[in-house]
Tab-separated table of N, CA and C in Angstrom:
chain	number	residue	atom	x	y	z
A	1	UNK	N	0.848	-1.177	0.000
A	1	UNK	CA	0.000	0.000	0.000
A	1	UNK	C	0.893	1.238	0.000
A	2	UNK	N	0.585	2.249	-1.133
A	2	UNK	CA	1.679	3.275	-1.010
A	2	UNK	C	1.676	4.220	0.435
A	3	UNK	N	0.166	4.832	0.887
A	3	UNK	CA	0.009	5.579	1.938
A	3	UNK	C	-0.142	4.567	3.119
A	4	UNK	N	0.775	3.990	4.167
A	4	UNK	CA	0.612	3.370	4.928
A	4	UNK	C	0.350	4.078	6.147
A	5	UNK	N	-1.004	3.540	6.988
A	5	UNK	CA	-1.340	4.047	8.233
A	5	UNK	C	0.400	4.439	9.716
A	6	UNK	N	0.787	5.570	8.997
A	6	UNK	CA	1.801	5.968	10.183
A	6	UNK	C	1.190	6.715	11.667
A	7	UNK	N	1.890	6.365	12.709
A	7	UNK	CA	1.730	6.991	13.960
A	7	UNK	C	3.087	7.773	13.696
A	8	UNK	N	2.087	9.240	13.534
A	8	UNK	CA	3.302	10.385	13.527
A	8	UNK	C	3.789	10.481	14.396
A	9	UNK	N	3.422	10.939	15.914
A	9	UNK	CA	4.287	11.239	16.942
A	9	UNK	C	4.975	10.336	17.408
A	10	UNK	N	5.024	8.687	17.165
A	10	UNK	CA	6.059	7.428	17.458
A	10	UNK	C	7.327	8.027	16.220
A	11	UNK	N	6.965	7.941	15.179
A	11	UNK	CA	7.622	8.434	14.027
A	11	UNK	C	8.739	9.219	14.128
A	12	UNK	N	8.338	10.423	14.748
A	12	UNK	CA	9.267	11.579	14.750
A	12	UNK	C	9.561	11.118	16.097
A	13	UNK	N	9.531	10.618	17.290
A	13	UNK	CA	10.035	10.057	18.072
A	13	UNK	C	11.624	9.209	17.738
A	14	UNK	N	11.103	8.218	17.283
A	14	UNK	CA	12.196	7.584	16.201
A	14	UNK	C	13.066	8.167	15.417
A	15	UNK	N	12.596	9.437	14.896
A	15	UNK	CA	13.680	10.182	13.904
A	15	UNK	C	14.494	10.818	14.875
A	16	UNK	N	13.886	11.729	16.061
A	16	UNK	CA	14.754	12.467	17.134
A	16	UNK	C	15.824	11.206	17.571
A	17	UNK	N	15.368	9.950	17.671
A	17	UNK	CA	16.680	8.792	18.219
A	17	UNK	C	17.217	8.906	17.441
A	18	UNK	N	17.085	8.598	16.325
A	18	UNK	CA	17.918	8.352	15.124
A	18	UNK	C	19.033	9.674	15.008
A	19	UNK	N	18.466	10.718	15.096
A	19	UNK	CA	19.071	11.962	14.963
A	19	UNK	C	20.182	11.699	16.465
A	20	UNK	N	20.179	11.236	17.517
A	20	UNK	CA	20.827	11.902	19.019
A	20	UNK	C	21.598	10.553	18.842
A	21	UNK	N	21.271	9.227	17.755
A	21	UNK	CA	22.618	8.363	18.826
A	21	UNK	C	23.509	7.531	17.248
A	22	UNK	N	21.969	6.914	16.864
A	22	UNK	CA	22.835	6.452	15.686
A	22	UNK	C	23.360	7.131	14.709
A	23	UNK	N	22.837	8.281	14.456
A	23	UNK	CA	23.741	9.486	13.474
A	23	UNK	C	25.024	9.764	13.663
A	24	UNK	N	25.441	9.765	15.228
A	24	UNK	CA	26.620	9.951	15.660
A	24	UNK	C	27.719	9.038	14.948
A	25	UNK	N	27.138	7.815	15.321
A	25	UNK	CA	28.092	6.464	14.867
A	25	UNK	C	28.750	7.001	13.329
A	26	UNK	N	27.650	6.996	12.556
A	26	UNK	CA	27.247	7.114	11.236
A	26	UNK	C	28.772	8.049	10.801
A	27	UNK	N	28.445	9.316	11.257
A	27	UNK	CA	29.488	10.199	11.186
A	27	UNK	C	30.516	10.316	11.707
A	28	UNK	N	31.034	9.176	12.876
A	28	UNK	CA	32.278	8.992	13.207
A	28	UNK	C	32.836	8.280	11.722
A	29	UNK	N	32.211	7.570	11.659
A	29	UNK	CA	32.454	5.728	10.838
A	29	UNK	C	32.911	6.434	9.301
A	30	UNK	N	32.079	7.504	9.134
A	30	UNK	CA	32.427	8.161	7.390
A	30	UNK	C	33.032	9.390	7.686
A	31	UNK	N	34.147	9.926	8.678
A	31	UNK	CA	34.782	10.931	8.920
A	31	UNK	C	34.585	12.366	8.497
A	32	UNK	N	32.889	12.708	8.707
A	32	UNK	CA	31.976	12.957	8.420
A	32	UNK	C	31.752	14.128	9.947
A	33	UNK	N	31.446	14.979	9.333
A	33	UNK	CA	30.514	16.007	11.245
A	33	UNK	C	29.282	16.443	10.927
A	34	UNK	N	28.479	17.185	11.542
A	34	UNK	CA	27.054	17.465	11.475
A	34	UNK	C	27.024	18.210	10.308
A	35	UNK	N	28.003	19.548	10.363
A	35	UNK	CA	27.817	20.607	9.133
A	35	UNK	C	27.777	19.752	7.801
A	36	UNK	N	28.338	19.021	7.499
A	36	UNK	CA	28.482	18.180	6.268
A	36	UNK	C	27.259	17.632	6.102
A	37	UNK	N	26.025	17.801	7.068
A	37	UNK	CA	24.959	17.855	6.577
A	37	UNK	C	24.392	18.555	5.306
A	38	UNK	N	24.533	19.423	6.108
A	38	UNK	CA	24.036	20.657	4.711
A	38	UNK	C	24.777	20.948	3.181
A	39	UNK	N	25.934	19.727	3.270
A	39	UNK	CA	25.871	19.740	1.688
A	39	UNK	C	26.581	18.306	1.035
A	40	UNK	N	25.826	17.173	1.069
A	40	UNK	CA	26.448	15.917	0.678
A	40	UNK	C	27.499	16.209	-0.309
A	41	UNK	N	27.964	14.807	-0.270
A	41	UNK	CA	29.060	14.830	-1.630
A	41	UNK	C	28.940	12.916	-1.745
A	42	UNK	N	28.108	12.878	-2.974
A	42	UNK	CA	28.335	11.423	-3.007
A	42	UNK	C	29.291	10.837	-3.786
A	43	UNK	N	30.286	9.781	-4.066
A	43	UNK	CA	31.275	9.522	-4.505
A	43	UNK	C	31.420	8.528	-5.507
A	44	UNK	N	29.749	8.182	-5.756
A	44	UNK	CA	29.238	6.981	-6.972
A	44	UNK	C	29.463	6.133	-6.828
A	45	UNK	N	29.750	5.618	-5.514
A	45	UNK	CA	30.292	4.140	-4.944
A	45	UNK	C	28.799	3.002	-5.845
A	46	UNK	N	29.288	1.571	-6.066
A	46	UNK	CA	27.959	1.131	-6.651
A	46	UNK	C	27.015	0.987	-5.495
A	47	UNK	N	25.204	0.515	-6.059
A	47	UNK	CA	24.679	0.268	-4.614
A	47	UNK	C	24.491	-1.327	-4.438
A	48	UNK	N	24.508	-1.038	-3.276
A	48	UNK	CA	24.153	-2.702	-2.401
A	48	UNK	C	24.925	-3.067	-1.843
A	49	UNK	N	25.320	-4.261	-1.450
A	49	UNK	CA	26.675	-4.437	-0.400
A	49	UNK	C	27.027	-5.867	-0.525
A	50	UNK	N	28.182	-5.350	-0.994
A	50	UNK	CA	29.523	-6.575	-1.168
A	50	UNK	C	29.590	-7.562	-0.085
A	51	UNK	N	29.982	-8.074	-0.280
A	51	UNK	CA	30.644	-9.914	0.789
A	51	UNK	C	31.840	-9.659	0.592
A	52	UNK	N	32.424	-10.148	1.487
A	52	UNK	CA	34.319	-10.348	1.795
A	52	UNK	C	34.739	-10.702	2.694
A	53	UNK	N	35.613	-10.444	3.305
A	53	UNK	CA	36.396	-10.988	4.160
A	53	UNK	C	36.355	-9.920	5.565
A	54	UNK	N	37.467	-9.567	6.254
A	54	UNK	CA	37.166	-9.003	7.643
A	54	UNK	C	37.964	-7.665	7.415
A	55	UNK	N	38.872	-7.312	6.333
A	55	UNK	CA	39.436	-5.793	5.966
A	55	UNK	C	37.935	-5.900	5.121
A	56	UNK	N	37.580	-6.287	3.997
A	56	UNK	CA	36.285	-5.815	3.262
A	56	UNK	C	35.359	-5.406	4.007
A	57	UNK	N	35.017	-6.731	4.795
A	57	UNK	CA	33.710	-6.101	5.917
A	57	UNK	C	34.149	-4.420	6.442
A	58	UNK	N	35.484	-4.089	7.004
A	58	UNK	CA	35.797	-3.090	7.332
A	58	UNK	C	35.308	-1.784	6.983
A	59	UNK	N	35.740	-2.115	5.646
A	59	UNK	CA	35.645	-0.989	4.179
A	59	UNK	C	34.435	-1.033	4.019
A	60	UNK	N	33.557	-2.331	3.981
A	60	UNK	CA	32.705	-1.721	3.887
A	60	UNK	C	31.580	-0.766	4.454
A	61	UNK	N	32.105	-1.367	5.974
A	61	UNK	CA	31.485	-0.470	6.985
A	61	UNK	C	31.461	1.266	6.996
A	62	UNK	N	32.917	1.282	6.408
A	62	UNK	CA	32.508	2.863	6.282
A	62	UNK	C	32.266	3.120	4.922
A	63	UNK	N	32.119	2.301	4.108
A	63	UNK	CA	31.134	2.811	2.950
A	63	UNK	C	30.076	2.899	3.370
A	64	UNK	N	28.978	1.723	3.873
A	64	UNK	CA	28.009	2.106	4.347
A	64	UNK	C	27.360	3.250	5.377
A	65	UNK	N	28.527	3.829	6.204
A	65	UNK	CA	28.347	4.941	6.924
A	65	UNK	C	28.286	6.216	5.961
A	66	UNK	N	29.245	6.135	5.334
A	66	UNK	CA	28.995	7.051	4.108
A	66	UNK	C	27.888	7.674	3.692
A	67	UNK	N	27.364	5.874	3.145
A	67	UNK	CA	26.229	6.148	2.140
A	67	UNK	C	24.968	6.399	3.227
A	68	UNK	N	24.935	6.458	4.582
A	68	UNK	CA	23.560	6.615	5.132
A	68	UNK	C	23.664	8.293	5.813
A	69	UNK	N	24.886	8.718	5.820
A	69	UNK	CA	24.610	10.255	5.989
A	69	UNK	C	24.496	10.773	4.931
A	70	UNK	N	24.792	10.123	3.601
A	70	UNK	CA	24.875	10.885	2.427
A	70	UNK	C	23.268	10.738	2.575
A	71	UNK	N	22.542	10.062	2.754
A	71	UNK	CA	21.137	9.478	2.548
A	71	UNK	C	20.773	10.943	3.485
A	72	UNK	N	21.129	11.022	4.845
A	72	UNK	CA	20.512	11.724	6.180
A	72	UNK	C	20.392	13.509	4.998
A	73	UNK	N	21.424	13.700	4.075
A	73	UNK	CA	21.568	15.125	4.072
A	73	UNK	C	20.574	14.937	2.896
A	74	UNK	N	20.476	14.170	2.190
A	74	UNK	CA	20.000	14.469	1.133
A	74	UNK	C	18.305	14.306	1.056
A	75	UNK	N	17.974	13.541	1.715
A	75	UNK	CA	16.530	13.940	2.639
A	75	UNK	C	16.440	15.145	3.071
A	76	UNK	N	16.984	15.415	3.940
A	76	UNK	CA	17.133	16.877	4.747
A	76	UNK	C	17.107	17.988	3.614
A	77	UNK	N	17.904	17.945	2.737
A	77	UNK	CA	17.846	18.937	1.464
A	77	UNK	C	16.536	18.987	0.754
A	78	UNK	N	15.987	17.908	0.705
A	78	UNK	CA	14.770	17.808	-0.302
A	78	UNK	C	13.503	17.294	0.230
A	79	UNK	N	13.627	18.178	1.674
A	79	UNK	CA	12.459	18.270	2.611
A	79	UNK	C	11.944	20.063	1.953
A	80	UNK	N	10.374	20.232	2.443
A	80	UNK	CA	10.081	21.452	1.781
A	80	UNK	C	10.692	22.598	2.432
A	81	UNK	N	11.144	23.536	1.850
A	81	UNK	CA	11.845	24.570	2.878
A	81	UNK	C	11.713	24.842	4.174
A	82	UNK	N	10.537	24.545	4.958
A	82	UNK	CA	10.774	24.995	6.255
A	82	UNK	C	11.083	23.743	7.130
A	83	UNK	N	10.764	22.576	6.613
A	83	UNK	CA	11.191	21.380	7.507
A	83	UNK	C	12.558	21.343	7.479
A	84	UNK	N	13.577	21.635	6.034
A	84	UNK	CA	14.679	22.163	5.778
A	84	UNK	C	15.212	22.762	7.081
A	85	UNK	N	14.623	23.788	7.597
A	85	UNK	CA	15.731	24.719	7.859
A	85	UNK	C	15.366	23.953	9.225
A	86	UNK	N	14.564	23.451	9.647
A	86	UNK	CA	13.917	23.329	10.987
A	86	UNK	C	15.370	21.628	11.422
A	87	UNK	N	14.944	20.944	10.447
A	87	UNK	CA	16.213	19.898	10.276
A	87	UNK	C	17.727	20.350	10.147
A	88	UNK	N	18.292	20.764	9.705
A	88	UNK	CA	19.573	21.391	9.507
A	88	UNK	C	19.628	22.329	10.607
A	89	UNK	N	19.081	23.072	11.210
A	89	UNK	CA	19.193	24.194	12.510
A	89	UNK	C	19.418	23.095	13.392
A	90	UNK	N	18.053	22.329	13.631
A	90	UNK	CA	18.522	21.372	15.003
A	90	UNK	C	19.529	20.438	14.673
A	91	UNK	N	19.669	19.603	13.666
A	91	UNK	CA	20.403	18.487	13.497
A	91	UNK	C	22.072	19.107	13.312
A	92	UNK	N	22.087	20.026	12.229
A	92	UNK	CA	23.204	19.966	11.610
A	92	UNK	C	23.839	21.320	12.239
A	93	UNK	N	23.316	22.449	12.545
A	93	UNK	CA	23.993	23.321	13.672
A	93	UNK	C	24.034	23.289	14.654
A	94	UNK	N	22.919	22.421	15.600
A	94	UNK	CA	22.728	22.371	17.163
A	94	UNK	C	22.260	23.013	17.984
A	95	UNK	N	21.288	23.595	16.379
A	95	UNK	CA	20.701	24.878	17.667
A	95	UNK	C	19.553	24.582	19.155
A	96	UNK	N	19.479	24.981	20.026
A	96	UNK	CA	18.277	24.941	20.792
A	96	UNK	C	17.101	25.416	20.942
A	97	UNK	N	16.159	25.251	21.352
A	97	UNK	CA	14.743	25.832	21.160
A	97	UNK	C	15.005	27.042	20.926
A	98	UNK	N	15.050	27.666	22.047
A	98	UNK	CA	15.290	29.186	21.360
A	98	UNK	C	16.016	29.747	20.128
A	99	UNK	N	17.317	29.081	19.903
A	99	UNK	CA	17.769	29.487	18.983
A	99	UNK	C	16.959	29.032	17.334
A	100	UNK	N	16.125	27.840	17.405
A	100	UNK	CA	15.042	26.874	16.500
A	100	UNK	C	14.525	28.681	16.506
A	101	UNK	N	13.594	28.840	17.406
A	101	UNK	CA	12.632	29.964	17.123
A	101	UNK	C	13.051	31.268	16.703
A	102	UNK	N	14.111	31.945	16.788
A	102	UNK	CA	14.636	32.869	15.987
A	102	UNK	C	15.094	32.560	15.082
A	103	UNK	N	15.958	31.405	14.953
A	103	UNK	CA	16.196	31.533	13.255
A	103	UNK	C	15.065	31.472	12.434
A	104	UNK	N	13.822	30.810	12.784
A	104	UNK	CA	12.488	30.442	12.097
A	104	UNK	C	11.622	31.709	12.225
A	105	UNK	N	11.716	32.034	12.870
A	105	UNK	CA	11.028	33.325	13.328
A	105	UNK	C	9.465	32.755	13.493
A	106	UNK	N	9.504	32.088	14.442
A	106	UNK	CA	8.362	30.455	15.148
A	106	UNK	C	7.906	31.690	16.756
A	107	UNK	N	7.080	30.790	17.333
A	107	UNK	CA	6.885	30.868	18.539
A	107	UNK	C	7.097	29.192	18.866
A	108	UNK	N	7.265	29.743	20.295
A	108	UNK	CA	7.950	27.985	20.567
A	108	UNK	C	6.595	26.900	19.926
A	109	UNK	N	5.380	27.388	20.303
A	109	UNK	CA	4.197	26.595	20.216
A	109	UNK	C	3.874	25.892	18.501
A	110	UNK	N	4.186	27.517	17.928
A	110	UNK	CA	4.445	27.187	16.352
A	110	UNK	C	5.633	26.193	15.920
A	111	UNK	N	6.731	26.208	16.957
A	111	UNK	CA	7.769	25.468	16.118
A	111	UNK	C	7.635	23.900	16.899
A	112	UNK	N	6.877	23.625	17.564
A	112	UNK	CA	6.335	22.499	18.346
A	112	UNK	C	5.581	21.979	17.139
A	113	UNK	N	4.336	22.273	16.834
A	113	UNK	CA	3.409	22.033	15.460
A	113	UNK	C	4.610	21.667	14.177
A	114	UNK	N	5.386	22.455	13.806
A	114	UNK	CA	6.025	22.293	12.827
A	114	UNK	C	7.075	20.891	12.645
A	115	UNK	N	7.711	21.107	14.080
A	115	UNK	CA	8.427	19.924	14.505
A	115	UNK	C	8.359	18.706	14.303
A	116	UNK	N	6.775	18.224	14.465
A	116	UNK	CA	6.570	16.798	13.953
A	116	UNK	C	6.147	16.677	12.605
A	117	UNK	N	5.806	17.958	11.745
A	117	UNK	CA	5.636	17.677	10.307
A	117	UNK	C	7.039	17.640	9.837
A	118	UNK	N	8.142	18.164	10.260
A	118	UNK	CA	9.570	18.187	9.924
A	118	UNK	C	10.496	16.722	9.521
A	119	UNK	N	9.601	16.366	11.098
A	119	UNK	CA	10.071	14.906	11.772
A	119	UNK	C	10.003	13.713	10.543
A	120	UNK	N	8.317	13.939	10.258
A	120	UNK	CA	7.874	12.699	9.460
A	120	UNK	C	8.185	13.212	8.003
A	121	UNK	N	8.180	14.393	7.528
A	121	UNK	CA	8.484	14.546	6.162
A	121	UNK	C	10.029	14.000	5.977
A	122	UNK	N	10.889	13.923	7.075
A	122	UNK	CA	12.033	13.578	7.100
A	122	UNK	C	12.433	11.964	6.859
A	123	UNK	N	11.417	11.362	7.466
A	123	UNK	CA	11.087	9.778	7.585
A	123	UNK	C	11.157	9.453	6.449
A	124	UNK	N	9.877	10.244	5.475
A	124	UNK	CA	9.648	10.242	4.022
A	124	UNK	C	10.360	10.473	3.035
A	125	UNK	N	11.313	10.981	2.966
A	125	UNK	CA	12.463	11.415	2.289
A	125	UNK	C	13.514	10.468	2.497
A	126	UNK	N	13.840	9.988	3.579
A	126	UNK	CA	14.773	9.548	4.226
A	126	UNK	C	14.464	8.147	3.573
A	127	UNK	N	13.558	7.154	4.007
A	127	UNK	CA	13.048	6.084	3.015
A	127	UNK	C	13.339	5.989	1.892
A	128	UNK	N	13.145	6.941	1.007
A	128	UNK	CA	13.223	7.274	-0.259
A	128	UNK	C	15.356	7.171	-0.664
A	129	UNK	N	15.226	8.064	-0.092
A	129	UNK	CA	17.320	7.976	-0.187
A	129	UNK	C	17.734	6.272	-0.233
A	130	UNK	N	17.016	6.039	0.635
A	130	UNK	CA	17.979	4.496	1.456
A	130	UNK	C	17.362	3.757	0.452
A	131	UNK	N	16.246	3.637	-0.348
A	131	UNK	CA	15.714	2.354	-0.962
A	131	UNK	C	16.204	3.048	-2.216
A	132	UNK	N	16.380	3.890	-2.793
A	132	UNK	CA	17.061	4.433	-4.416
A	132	UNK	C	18.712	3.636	-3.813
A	133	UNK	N	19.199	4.021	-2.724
A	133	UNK	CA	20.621	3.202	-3.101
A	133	UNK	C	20.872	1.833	-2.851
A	134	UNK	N	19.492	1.136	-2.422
A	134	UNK	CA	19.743	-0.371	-2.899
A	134	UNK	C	19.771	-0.416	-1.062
A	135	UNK	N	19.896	0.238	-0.413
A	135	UNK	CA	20.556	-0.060	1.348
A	135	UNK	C	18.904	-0.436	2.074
A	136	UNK	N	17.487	-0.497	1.829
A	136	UNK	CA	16.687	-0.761	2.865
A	136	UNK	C	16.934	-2.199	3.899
A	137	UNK	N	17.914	-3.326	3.225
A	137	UNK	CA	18.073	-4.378	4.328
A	137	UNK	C	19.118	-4.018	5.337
A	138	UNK	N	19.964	-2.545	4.948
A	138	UNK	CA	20.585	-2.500	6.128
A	138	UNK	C	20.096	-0.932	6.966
A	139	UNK	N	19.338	-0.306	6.643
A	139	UNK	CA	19.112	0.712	7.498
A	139	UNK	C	17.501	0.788	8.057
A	140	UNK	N	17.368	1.000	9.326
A	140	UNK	CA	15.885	0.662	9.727
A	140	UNK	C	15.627	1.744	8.964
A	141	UNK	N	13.901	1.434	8.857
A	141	UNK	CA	12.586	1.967	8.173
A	141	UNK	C	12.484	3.043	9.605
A	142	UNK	N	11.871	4.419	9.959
A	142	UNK	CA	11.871	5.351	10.923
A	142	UNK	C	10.196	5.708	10.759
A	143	UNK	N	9.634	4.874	10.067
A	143	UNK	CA	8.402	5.048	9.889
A	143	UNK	C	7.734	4.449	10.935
A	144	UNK	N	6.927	4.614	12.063
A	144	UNK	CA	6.198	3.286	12.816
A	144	UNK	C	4.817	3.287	12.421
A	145	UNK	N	4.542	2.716	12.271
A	145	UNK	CA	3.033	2.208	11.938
A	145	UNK	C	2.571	1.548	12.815
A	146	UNK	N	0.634	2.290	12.738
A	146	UNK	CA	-0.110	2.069	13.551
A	146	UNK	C	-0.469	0.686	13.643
A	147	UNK	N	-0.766	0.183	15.281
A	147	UNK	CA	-1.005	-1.299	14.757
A	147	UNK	C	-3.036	-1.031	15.292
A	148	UNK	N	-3.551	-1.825	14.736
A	148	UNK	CA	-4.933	-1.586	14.273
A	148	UNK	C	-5.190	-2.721	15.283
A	149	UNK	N	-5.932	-2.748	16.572
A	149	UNK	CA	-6.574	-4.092	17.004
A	149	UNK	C	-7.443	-4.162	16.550
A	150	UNK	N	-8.081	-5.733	15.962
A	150	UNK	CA	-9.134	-5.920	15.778
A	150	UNK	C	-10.336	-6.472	16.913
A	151	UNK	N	-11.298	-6.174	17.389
A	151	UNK	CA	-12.087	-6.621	18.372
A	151	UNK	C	-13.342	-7.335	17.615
A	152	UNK	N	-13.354	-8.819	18.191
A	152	UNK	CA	-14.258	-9.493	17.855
A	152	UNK	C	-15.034	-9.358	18.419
């Protein structure tokens, strides 16, 4: 089903983790820092992922780190302008609430509202990066979906 029933606020929950622990890794592993958000550089590596030995596995590890911040910015870029700036302020400069609301020129309440459309348009994009380079068996899905009980 293309529009799948998402729970936004689990969603962007998930993206804020994603953003505070495994991003970190990501950008140690591809010698990589936050600012390098705001402007990928991909290197045409092929997609999918090789088999080898324990230097390959290595290599490939930071190819794959590579290729999933290259994924993180390039979502982030081709989110609609204000989830843009709202992503790159918090993620890729570090700003804090307050500083979120002046650069946006938000009220905190407004940039609260905005926050989780940021979150999940980010999910959406982000999906999109990772399954064009062949990587969805190695990077989780940040989407959660609702689970529906059925009552008999």
């Amino acid at each position: 089903m293309l529009f799948q029933d998402v729970d936004r606020e689990a969603t962007a929950a998930k993206v804020i983790e994603f953003f505070d622990k495994p991003l970190d890794h990501y950008l140690a592993m591809s010698g990589k820092h936050r600012a390098d958000l705001r402007s990928p550089v991909s290197d045409g590596q092929p997609k999918g992922t090789p088999q080898g030995n324990a230097t390959e596995d290595r290599m490939l590890a930071i190819w794959l780190a590579n290729q999933i911040v290259d994924c993180v910015a390039l979502a982030a870029q081709h989110c609609s302008d204000r989830a843009q700036k709202y992503l790159l302020g918090k993620y890729a400069d570090r700003l804090d609430g307050r500083g979120l609301t002046e650069q946006l020129n938000f009220s905190a309440a407004t940039l609260s509202r905005h926050q989780l459309d940021a979150l999940n348009e980010f999910a959406d994009r982000f999906e999109y990066q990772v399954i064009r380079r062949g990587l969805q068996n190695e990077v989780p899905d940040l989407h959660v979906k609702n689970e529906k009980i059925v009552q008999k």
